[in-house]
Amino acid sequence: MLNAIDVVPLFKIVGTPVSCDPYGCGHINDTYLVTCDNGYKYILQRINNKVFPNVEGLMNNIVSVTTFLRQKTKAEGRNANRECLTPIKLLNDEWYIEEKNGFWRMFIFIDNALTLQNAEEPRDFYNAGCAFGRFQQMLADFPADSLCEVIEGFHNTKQRYENLEKAIAANQSGRADEVKAEIEFARARKEDCAVLVDMLAAGELPLRVTHNDTKLNNVLLDPVTKEPVAVIDLDTVMPGLSLYDFGDSIRFGASTGAEDEKDLSKIECDLGLFEEFTKGFLSECRSLTDNEIKMLAFSAKILTLECGMRFLADHIDGDKYFKIHREGHNLDRCRTQFKLVADMEKKMDEMNKIVAKHAGK
Ligand code: ADP
Ligand code: GN1
Ligand code: MG
């Protein structure tokens, strides 16, 4: 069985590795920063194989999307090693290695860039909006049908609702009775869960290539100018709705508190931050249809509800999916999401007005 440091020399790196330390705050993969004697740095990751059973499909997606983005970036005369996630091959020319301890892959470390867990100033969130809007715009002519669906129904909120009901029925942890209020909160919004899925099925919303995990900490910013540097964490890139990327960004980044804040009085949806992201996203992503624009504000509520239901289902399942760092961690996360949903419901008219203002409608 290999440890992270033992895997490093199997990749085509420049220099001799001198350290390999855990890095970042992701909920899914195990991430390490590798530093070499010559100053070169790399990100080594053990892919969470329980979450991503089809590692080959996942890596094929990442390689084809990053190759496409790198070509476009270079054609615009820009630095693709800094602005695009860049996978590193193994000595045997493969993109990942499977061994007893898991599946490993490596990327160039994008140095001198910030990962924020929350916006330090409103402009950071505007810049995140630009980054994700631009990401989607750049992939507008990428052949979507060449990508595999890495996690089936990832943002199918209707299916996520059904999964929650299944978790409640199975009650593997025995905790279902302790979370009656949260279960009722989700059940009261069952109809909402079907809206985007049904619009997609009816052809009222277009299928696009989307990121699907647009947390603020999945975009890197320049530490001086705070302008976007790169969009990272491409594990869930696959066909989806533009609304998934917009909604998930708002869920995480427009909250006034951390995703796992225990003091719910600190949690609300900050309309100033909502406006910053909307402005940035719409300035870069220019091809949205009228229906997409109409549903942007609503998507923020739905993606937040969906994530809350996923945390709740995982709490009831006994914390099998998301990494937890304390007892009840997933329940705390669920509660912040539901608090945000309730707040967004109150603010929906204002959110719609903000969208209309920046969409020029
Ligand atoms: P997870 O899926 O677990 O969230 P990520 O791919 O987002 O894993 O990586 C976790 C963190 O590691 C990111 O939030 C970021 O801080 C850092 N990171 C990942 N890839 C890179 C990279 N290529 N360059 C710089 N930092 C990175
Ligand atoms: C996970 O990988 P990370 O930490 O960026 C999750 C997202 C959730 C998010 C909640 C593959 O994202 O869907 O919204 O946690 N990723 C996966 O924080 O399930
Ligand atoms: Mg991440």
Tab-separated table of C-alpha atoms and ligand atoms in Angstrom:
chain	number	residue	atom	x	y	z
A	1	MET	CA	0.000	0.000	0.000
A	2	LEU	CA	1.448	3.379	-1.029
A	3	ASN	CA	1.320	6.593	0.977
A	4	ALA	CA	0.868	9.947	-0.764
A	5	ILE	CA	4.613	10.702	-0.741
A	6	ASP	CA	5.389	7.314	-2.345
A	7	VAL	CA	3.067	8.031	-5.260
A	8	VAL	CA	4.730	11.332	-6.199
A	9	PRO	CA	7.764	9.901	-8.092
A	10	LEU	CA	5.408	7.908	-10.325
A	11	PHE	CA	4.349	11.168	-12.016
A	12	LYS	CA	6.262	13.195	-14.619
A	13	ILE	CA	7.303	15.954	-12.255
A	14	VAL	CA	10.225	18.335	-12.588
A	15	GLY	CA	12.511	18.194	-9.543
A	16	THR	CA	12.893	16.034	-6.455
A	17	PRO	CA	9.941	16.078	-4.055
A	18	VAL	CA	10.850	17.362	-0.590
A	19	SER	CA	7.391	17.518	1.012
A	20	CYS	CA	3.852	16.247	0.516
A	21	ASP	CA	1.325	17.716	2.977
A	22	PRO	CA	-2.479	17.669	3.272
A	23	TYR	CA	-3.946	20.763	1.643
A	24	GLY	CA	-7.264	22.623	1.253
A	25	CYS	CA	-10.793	22.216	2.630
A	26	GLY	CA	-12.576	19.961	0.116
A	27	HIS	CA	-15.335	17.642	1.355
A	28	ILE	CA	-14.602	14.884	-1.153
A	29	ASN	CA	-11.037	14.112	-2.263
A	30	ASP	CA	-7.799	13.853	-0.249
A	31	THR	CA	-5.629	16.706	-1.473
A	32	TYR	CA	-1.851	17.128	-0.937
A	33	LEU	CA	0.558	19.892	-1.860
A	34	VAL	CA	3.815	18.512	-3.214
A	35	THR	CA	6.876	20.773	-3.132
A	36	CYS	CA	10.092	19.994	-5.011
A	37	ASP	CA	13.674	21.070	-4.263
A	38	ASN	CA	13.632	23.399	-7.294
A	39	GLY	CA	10.486	25.210	-6.090
A	40	TYR	CA	8.068	23.457	-8.471
A	41	LYS	CA	4.768	22.576	-6.793
A	42	TYR	CA	2.025	20.093	-7.610
A	43	ILE	CA	-1.386	19.083	-6.293
A	44	LEU	CA	-1.674	15.349	-5.663
A	45	GLN	CA	-5.158	13.960	-5.087
A	46	ARG	CA	-6.590	10.654	-4.038
A	47	ILE	CA	-9.924	10.518	-5.819
A	48	ASN	CA	-12.847	9.569	-3.623
A	49	ASN	CA	-13.794	6.337	-5.329
A	50	LYS	CA	-16.991	5.866	-3.289
A	51	VAL	CA	-18.297	9.180	-4.594
A	52	PHE	CA	-16.840	8.635	-8.084
A	53	PRO	CA	-17.076	4.950	-9.022
A	54	ASN	CA	-16.223	5.662	-12.682
A	55	VAL	CA	-12.715	7.100	-12.293
A	56	GLU	CA	-11.836	6.405	-15.909
A	57	GLY	CA	-14.867	8.378	-17.172
A	58	LEU	CA	-14.139	11.173	-14.707
A	59	MET	CA	-10.505	11.489	-15.792
A	60	ASN	CA	-11.469	11.323	-19.486
A	61	ASN	CA	-13.846	14.241	-18.879
A	62	ILE	CA	-11.160	16.259	-17.089
A	63	VAL	CA	-8.501	15.587	-19.707
A	64	SER	CA	-10.756	16.498	-22.627
A	65	VAL	CA	-12.194	19.624	-20.980
A	66	THR	CA	-8.796	20.898	-19.789
A	67	THR	CA	-7.225	20.193	-23.217
A	68	PHE	CA	-10.019	22.217	-24.842
A	69	LEU	CA	-9.706	25.088	-22.356
A	70	ARG	CA	-5.905	25.136	-22.598
A	71	GLN	CA	-6.052	25.411	-26.392
A	72	LYS	CA	-8.499	28.324	-26.252
A	73	THR	CA	-6.496	30.083	-23.547
A	74	LYS	CA	-3.231	29.728	-25.482
A	75	ALA	CA	-4.949	30.914	-28.680
A	76	GLU	CA	-5.890	34.092	-26.793
A	77	GLY	CA	-2.176	34.515	-25.960
A	78	ARG	CA	-2.630	33.761	-22.265
A	79	ASN	CA	-0.828	31.488	-19.775
A	80	ALA	CA	-2.678	28.161	-19.813
A	81	ASN	CA	-0.583	26.658	-16.968
A	82	ARG	CA	-1.884	29.400	-14.685
A	83	GLU	CA	-5.414	29.918	-15.997
A	84	CYS	CA	-6.383	26.275	-16.551
A	85	LEU	CA	-6.238	23.236	-14.391
A	86	THR	CA	-3.423	21.128	-15.898
A	87	PRO	CA	-3.245	17.384	-15.234
A	88	ILE	CA	0.175	15.708	-15.137
A	89	LYS	CA	0.755	12.304	-16.698
A	90	LEU	CA	2.354	9.353	-14.966
A	91	LEU	CA	5.660	7.974	-16.242
A	92	ASN	CA	3.635	5.289	-18.054
A	93	ASP	CA	1.649	8.008	-19.881
A	94	GLU	CA	-1.593	7.296	-17.987
A	95	TRP	CA	-3.547	10.059	-16.256
A	96	TYR	CA	-4.193	8.248	-12.975
A	97	ILE	CA	-2.902	5.273	-11.053
A	98	GLU	CA	-4.938	2.724	-9.175
A	99	GLU	CA	-3.408	0.945	-6.211
A	100	LYS	CA	-4.754	-0.627	-3.030
A	101	ASN	CA	-4.953	2.699	-1.288
A	102	GLY	CA	-7.047	4.336	-4.012
A	103	PHE	CA	-6.837	6.242	-7.279
A	104	TRP	CA	-4.257	9.023	-7.557
A	105	ARG	CA	-3.850	11.914	-9.985
A	106	MET	CA	-1.787	15.078	-10.142
A	107	PHE	CA	-2.119	18.681	-11.361
A	108	ILE	CA	0.202	21.639	-11.688
A	109	PHE	CA	-0.170	23.708	-8.502
A	110	ILE	CA	-1.396	27.169	-9.407
A	111	ASP	CA	0.855	29.202	-7.155
A	112	ASN	CA	0.406	32.708	-5.889
A	113	ALA	CA	-3.397	32.447	-5.935
A	114	LEU	CA	-6.043	32.705	-3.222
A	115	THR	CA	-8.653	30.124	-2.260
A	116	LEU	CA	-11.341	31.917	-0.286
A	117	GLN	CA	-13.872	30.183	1.952
A	118	ASN	CA	-15.863	33.415	1.957
A	119	ALA	CA	-15.655	36.721	0.135
A	120	GLU	CA	-13.314	39.138	1.947
A	121	GLU	CA	-14.908	42.011	0.051
A	122	PRO	CA	-17.934	42.085	-2.311
A	123	ARG	CA	-15.649	42.388	-5.334
A	124	ASP	CA	-14.279	38.868	-4.663
A	125	PHE	CA	-17.706	37.451	-5.325
A	126	TYR	CA	-18.135	39.600	-8.431
A	127	ASN	CA	-14.866	38.095	-9.666
A	128	ALA	CA	-16.043	34.565	-8.868
A	129	GLY	CA	-19.165	35.322	-10.935
A	130	CYS	CA	-16.967	36.426	-13.838
A	131	ALA	CA	-14.870	33.249	-13.512
A	132	PHE	CA	-17.797	30.824	-13.561
A	133	GLY	CA	-19.689	32.819	-16.218
A	134	ARG	CA	-16.609	32.801	-18.419
A	135	PHE	CA	-16.013	29.094	-17.753
A	136	GLN	CA	-19.456	28.325	-19.088
A	137	GLN	CA	-19.108	30.684	-22.029
A	138	MET	CA	-15.775	29.098	-23.013
A	139	LEU	CA	-17.348	25.640	-22.998
A	140	ALA	CA	-20.395	26.721	-25.021
A	141	ASP	CA	-18.982	25.052	-28.177
A	142	PHE	CA	-17.552	21.991	-26.402
A	143	PRO	CA	-19.182	18.743	-27.624
A	144	ALA	CA	-21.343	17.962	-24.583
A	145	ASP	CA	-22.220	14.437	-25.713
A	146	SER	CA	-18.525	13.412	-25.496
A	147	LEU	CA	-18.678	13.769	-21.682
A	148	CYS	CA	-19.875	11.011	-19.406
A	149	GLU	CA	-22.374	11.667	-16.619
A	150	VAL	CA	-19.916	11.198	-13.744
A	151	ILE	CA	-22.598	11.071	-11.067
A	152	GLU	CA	-25.979	10.177	-12.461
A	153	GLY	CA	-28.638	12.764	-11.599
A	154	PHE	CA	-26.103	14.887	-9.687
A	155	HIS	CA	-28.356	17.961	-9.660
A	156	ASN	CA	-31.622	16.189	-10.302
A	157	THR	CA	-33.345	17.786	-7.327
A	158	LYS	CA	-36.435	15.605	-7.752
A	159	GLN	CA	-34.227	12.507	-7.419
A	160	ARG	CA	-32.352	14.087	-4.488
A	161	TYR	CA	-35.708	14.518	-2.760
A	162	GLU	CA	-36.565	10.858	-3.371
A	163	ASN	CA	-33.126	9.869	-2.018
A	164	LEU	CA	-33.900	11.800	1.151
A	165	GLU	CA	-37.199	9.930	1.531
A	166	LYS	CA	-35.318	6.631	1.060
A	167	ALA	CA	-32.765	7.635	3.711
A	168	ILE	CA	-35.600	8.488	6.122
A	169	ALA	CA	-37.308	5.136	5.473
A	170	ALA	CA	-34.055	3.171	5.952
A	171	ASN	CA	-32.968	5.312	8.936
A	172	GLN	CA	-29.566	3.617	9.070
A	173	SER	CA	-28.225	5.817	11.879
A	174	GLY	CA	-31.457	5.819	13.895
A	175	ARG	CA	-31.363	9.645	13.808
A	176	ALA	CA	-34.513	10.292	11.746
A	177	ASP	CA	-36.666	10.995	14.845
A	178	GLU	CA	-34.269	13.717	15.991
A	179	VAL	CA	-34.554	15.678	12.749
A	180	LYS	CA	-38.323	15.873	12.296
A	181	ALA	CA	-38.306	19.639	11.817
A	182	GLU	CA	-35.722	19.431	9.017
A	183	ILE	CA	-37.608	16.565	7.338
A	184	GLU	CA	-40.833	18.597	7.428
A	185	PHE	CA	-39.001	21.603	5.974
A	186	ALA	CA	-37.918	19.539	2.954
A	187	ARG	CA	-41.308	17.849	2.551
A	188	ALA	CA	-43.077	21.208	2.458
A	189	ARG	CA	-40.993	22.046	-0.630
A	190	LYS	CA	-41.390	18.781	-2.528
A	191	GLU	CA	-43.119	20.477	-5.487
A	192	ASP	CA	-40.266	22.979	-5.881
A	193	CYS	CA	-37.802	20.118	-6.349
A	194	ALA	CA	-39.398	19.173	-9.672
A	195	VAL	CA	-39.481	22.597	-11.328
A	196	LEU	CA	-36.062	22.750	-13.059
A	197	VAL	CA	-35.991	19.034	-13.890
A	198	ASP	CA	-39.423	19.284	-15.508
A	199	MET	CA	-38.455	22.390	-17.494
A	200	LEU	CA	-35.376	20.558	-18.807
A	201	ALA	CA	-37.484	17.528	-19.787
A	202	ALA	CA	-39.977	19.814	-21.549
A	203	GLY	CA	-37.176	21.449	-23.570
A	204	GLU	CA	-37.739	24.787	-21.842
A	205	LEU	CA	-34.136	24.957	-20.595
A	206	PRO	CA	-31.064	24.032	-22.694
A	207	LEU	CA	-28.562	21.361	-21.691
A	208	ARG	CA	-25.060	22.845	-21.526
A	209	VAL	CA	-21.615	21.840	-20.296
A	210	THR	CA	-21.482	22.971	-16.690
A	211	HIS	CA	-19.129	22.777	-13.704
A	212	ASN	CA	-21.770	21.671	-11.188
A	213	ASP	CA	-19.741	22.411	-8.045
A	214	THR	CA	-19.258	26.166	-8.140
A	215	LYS	CA	-18.284	26.830	-4.550
A	216	LEU	CA	-16.198	29.935	-4.003
A	217	ASN	CA	-13.268	27.709	-2.975
A	218	ASN	CA	-13.296	26.127	-6.422
A	219	VAL	CA	-12.117	29.357	-8.046
A	220	LEU	CA	-8.635	30.772	-7.525
A	221	LEU	CA	-8.147	34.556	-7.326
A	222	ASP	CA	-5.095	36.745	-7.788
A	223	PRO	CA	-3.942	37.830	-4.297
A	224	VAL	CA	-3.163	41.370	-5.423
A	225	THR	CA	-5.795	42.319	-8.020
A	226	LYS	CA	-8.348	39.749	-6.735
A	227	GLU	CA	-9.184	39.012	-10.350
A	228	PRO	CA	-10.055	35.418	-11.253
A	229	VAL	CA	-7.095	33.190	-12.059
A	230	ALA	CA	-8.597	29.729	-12.652
A	231	VAL	CA	-11.613	27.524	-12.096
A	232	ILE	CA	-10.594	24.250	-10.425
A	233	ASP	CA	-12.205	21.027	-9.099
A	234	LEU	CA	-13.488	19.756	-12.435
A	235	ASP	CA	-14.632	16.331	-11.163
A	236	THR	CA	-18.274	17.097	-11.799
A	237	VAL	CA	-17.979	18.813	-15.177
A	238	MET	CA	-20.714	17.250	-17.293
A	239	PRO	CA	-23.851	18.187	-19.174
A	240	GLY	CA	-26.136	20.224	-16.931
A	241	LEU	CA	-28.030	23.487	-16.562
A	242	SER	CA	-26.443	26.928	-16.369
A	243	LEU	CA	-28.733	27.355	-13.378
A	244	TYR	CA	-26.833	24.677	-11.447
A	245	ASP	CA	-23.642	26.724	-11.636
A	246	PHE	CA	-25.348	29.989	-10.799
A	247	GLY	CA	-27.489	28.546	-7.999
A	248	ASP	CA	-24.702	26.602	-6.309
A	249	SER	CA	-22.430	29.651	-6.310
A	250	ILE	CA	-25.057	31.760	-4.569
A	251	ARG	CA	-25.779	28.994	-2.075
A	252	PHE	CA	-22.204	29.009	-0.840
A	253	GLY	CA	-20.893	32.488	-1.549
A	254	ALA	CA	-23.838	34.784	-0.814
A	255	SER	CA	-24.316	33.349	2.657
A	256	THR	CA	-23.321	35.632	5.525
A	257	GLY	CA	-21.872	32.662	7.390
A	258	ALA	CA	-19.954	29.447	6.917
A	259	GLU	CA	-21.645	26.387	5.470
A	260	ASP	CA	-21.326	24.653	8.859
A	261	GLU	CA	-22.061	27.642	11.146
A	262	LYS	CA	-23.854	26.500	14.308
A	263	ASP	CA	-25.259	29.926	15.158
A	264	LEU	CA	-28.078	30.245	12.655
A	265	SER	CA	-28.688	33.891	13.558
A	266	LYS	CA	-25.524	34.577	11.549
A	267	ILE	CA	-26.920	33.017	8.377
A	268	GLU	CA	-28.788	34.880	5.691
A	269	CYS	CA	-28.570	35.518	1.969
A	270	ASP	CA	-26.707	38.787	1.463
A	271	LEU	CA	-28.423	40.630	-1.394
A	272	GLY	CA	-25.357	42.792	-1.970
A	273	LEU	CA	-23.280	39.674	-2.572
A	274	PHE	CA	-26.081	38.183	-4.674
A	275	GLU	CA	-25.952	41.275	-6.861
A	276	GLU	CA	-22.150	41.180	-7.198
A	277	PHE	CA	-22.139	37.565	-8.395
A	278	THR	CA	-25.098	38.111	-10.725
A	279	LYS	CA	-23.393	41.118	-12.288
A	280	GLY	CA	-20.141	39.204	-12.870
A	281	PHE	CA	-21.798	36.020	-14.114
A	282	LEU	CA	-24.080	37.794	-16.587
A	283	SER	CA	-21.277	40.007	-17.889
A	284	GLU	CA	-19.303	36.936	-19.006
A	285	CYS	CA	-22.006	34.374	-19.775
A	286	ARG	CA	-23.821	36.157	-22.557
A	287	SER	CA	-25.804	33.393	-24.227
A	288	LEU	CA	-28.494	32.676	-21.627
A	289	THR	CA	-32.061	32.242	-22.866
A	290	ASP	CA	-34.998	34.214	-21.441
A	291	ASN	CA	-36.129	31.139	-19.482
A	292	GLU	CA	-32.678	30.666	-17.957
A	293	ILE	CA	-32.604	34.301	-16.878
A	294	LYS	CA	-36.124	34.049	-15.486
A	295	MET	CA	-35.124	31.082	-13.310
A	296	LEU	CA	-31.743	32.351	-12.016
A	297	ALA	CA	-32.972	33.630	-8.647
A	298	PHE	CA	-35.180	30.582	-8.133
A	299	SER	CA	-32.219	28.303	-8.942
A	300	ALA	CA	-30.318	29.767	-5.983
A	301	LYS	CA	-33.110	28.595	-3.686
A	302	ILE	CA	-33.360	25.164	-5.337
A	303	LEU	CA	-29.644	24.408	-5.314
A	304	THR	CA	-29.523	25.441	-1.646
A	305	LEU	CA	-32.515	23.263	-0.798
A	306	GLU	CA	-30.938	20.374	-2.710
A	307	CYS	CA	-27.628	20.661	-0.872
A	308	GLY	CA	-29.450	20.880	2.472
A	309	MET	CA	-31.387	17.711	1.608
A	310	ARG	CA	-28.132	15.948	0.680
A	311	PHE	CA	-26.551	16.904	4.027
A	312	LEU	CA	-29.709	15.789	5.848
A	313	ALA	CA	-29.843	12.451	4.002
A	314	ASP	CA	-26.163	11.859	4.783
A	315	HIS	CA	-26.735	12.674	8.463
A	316	ILE	CA	-29.574	10.131	8.543
A	317	ASP	CA	-27.471	7.581	6.613
A	318	GLY	CA	-24.706	7.891	9.230
A	319	ASP	CA	-22.283	10.318	7.464
A	320	LYS	CA	-21.206	8.096	4.621
A	321	TYR	CA	-20.695	10.669	1.842
A	322	PHE	CA	-19.387	14.047	3.020
A	323	LYS	CA	-16.263	14.204	5.175
A	324	ILE	CA	-17.225	15.280	8.702
A	325	HIS	CA	-15.004	16.807	11.376
A	326	ARG	CA	-17.387	16.679	14.347
A	327	GLU	CA	-20.506	14.896	15.583
A	328	GLY	CA	-23.602	16.270	13.851
A	329	HIS	CA	-21.537	18.130	11.254
A	330	ASN	CA	-23.845	17.240	8.371
A	331	LEU	CA	-26.879	18.295	10.399
A	332	ASP	CA	-25.260	21.676	11.112
A	333	ARG	CA	-24.605	22.032	7.387
A	334	CYS	CA	-28.201	21.086	6.576
A	335	ARG	CA	-29.524	23.702	8.983
A	336	THR	CA	-27.533	26.562	7.438
A	337	GLN	CA	-28.834	25.562	4.008
A	338	PHE	CA	-32.458	25.464	5.162
A	339	LYS	CA	-32.060	28.796	6.946
A	340	LEU	CA	-30.791	30.257	3.668
A	341	VAL	CA	-33.708	28.755	1.734
A	342	ALA	CA	-36.215	30.346	4.108
A	343	ASP	CA	-34.429	33.681	3.806
A	344	MET	CA	-34.295	33.482	0.004
A	345	GLU	CA	-38.036	32.781	-0.080
A	346	LYS	CA	-38.599	36.103	1.683
A	347	LYS	CA	-36.189	37.904	-0.650
A	348	MET	CA	-37.198	36.258	-3.940
A	349	ASP	CA	-38.890	39.365	-5.401
A	350	GLU	CA	-35.813	41.477	-4.735
A	351	MET	CA	-33.531	38.771	-6.131
A	352	ASN	CA	-35.587	38.650	-9.324
A	353	LYS	CA	-35.382	42.431	-9.652
A	354	ILE	CA	-31.589	42.316	-9.311
A	355	VAL	CA	-31.357	39.667	-12.050
A	356	ALA	CA	-33.616	41.693	-14.350
A	357	LYS	CA	-31.493	44.813	-13.763
A	358	HIS	CA	-28.241	43.096	-14.787
A	359	ALA	CA	-29.735	41.054	-17.602
A	360	GLY	CA	-31.002	44.275	-19.135
A	361	LYS	CA	-34.603	43.043	-18.962
B	1	ADP	P1	-12.459	18.669	-3.405
B	1	ADP	O1	-13.189	18.011	-4.551
B	1	ADP	O2	-12.227	17.738	-2.274
B	1	ADP	O3	-13.141	19.939	-3.027
B	1	ADP	P2	-10.485	20.306	-4.828
B	1	ADP	O4	-10.053	19.825	-6.179
B	1	ADP	O5	-11.437	21.433	-4.787
B	1	ADP	O6	-10.998	19.047	-3.974
B	1	ADP	O7	-9.159	20.714	-4.025
B	1	ADP	C1	-9.216	21.159	-2.672
B	1	ADP	C2	-8.480	22.490	-2.533
B	1	ADP	O8	-7.109	22.338	-3.000
B	1	ADP	C3	-9.037	23.637	-3.377
B	1	ADP	O9	-10.087	24.300	-2.710
B	1	ADP	C4	-7.804	24.525	-3.569
B	1	ADP	O10	-7.559	25.316	-2.419
B	1	ADP	C5	-6.668	23.521	-3.668
B	1	ADP	N1	-6.328	23.174	-5.074
B	1	ADP	C6	-6.809	22.143	-5.800
B	1	ADP	N2	-6.243	22.103	-7.014
B	1	ADP	C7	-5.375	23.141	-7.071
B	1	ADP	C8	-4.433	23.637	-8.063
B	1	ADP	N3	-4.288	23.018	-9.223
B	1	ADP	N4	-3.692	24.721	-7.755
B	1	ADP	C9	-3.823	25.343	-6.554
B	1	ADP	N5	-4.659	24.925	-5.584
B	1	ADP	C10	-5.429	23.843	-5.825
B	2	GN1	C1	-18.814	18.814	-2.267
B	2	GN1	O1	-15.854	18.684	-3.532
B	2	GN1	P1	-16.418	19.907	-2.840
B	2	GN1	O2	-16.071	19.992	-1.401
B	2	GN1	O3	-16.053	21.144	-3.648
B	2	GN1	C2	-19.853	18.216	-3.200
B	2	GN1	C3	-20.774	19.309	-3.723
B	2	GN1	C4	-21.465	19.990	-2.553
B	2	GN1	C5	-20.383	20.521	-1.597
B	2	GN1	C6	-21.003	21.085	-0.349
B	2	GN1	C7	-18.806	15.669	-5.780
B	2	GN1	O4	-18.020	19.748	-2.968
B	2	GN1	O5	-21.763	18.756	-4.580
B	2	GN1	O6	-22.269	21.053	-2.991
B	2	GN1	O7	-19.463	19.468	-1.200
B	2	GN1	N1	-19.190	17.532	-4.298
B	2	GN1	C8	-19.586	16.295	-4.678
B	2	GN1	O8	-20.037	21.799	0.346
B	2	GN1	O9	-20.529	15.697	-4.169
B	3	MG	MG	-13.414	21.676	-4.136
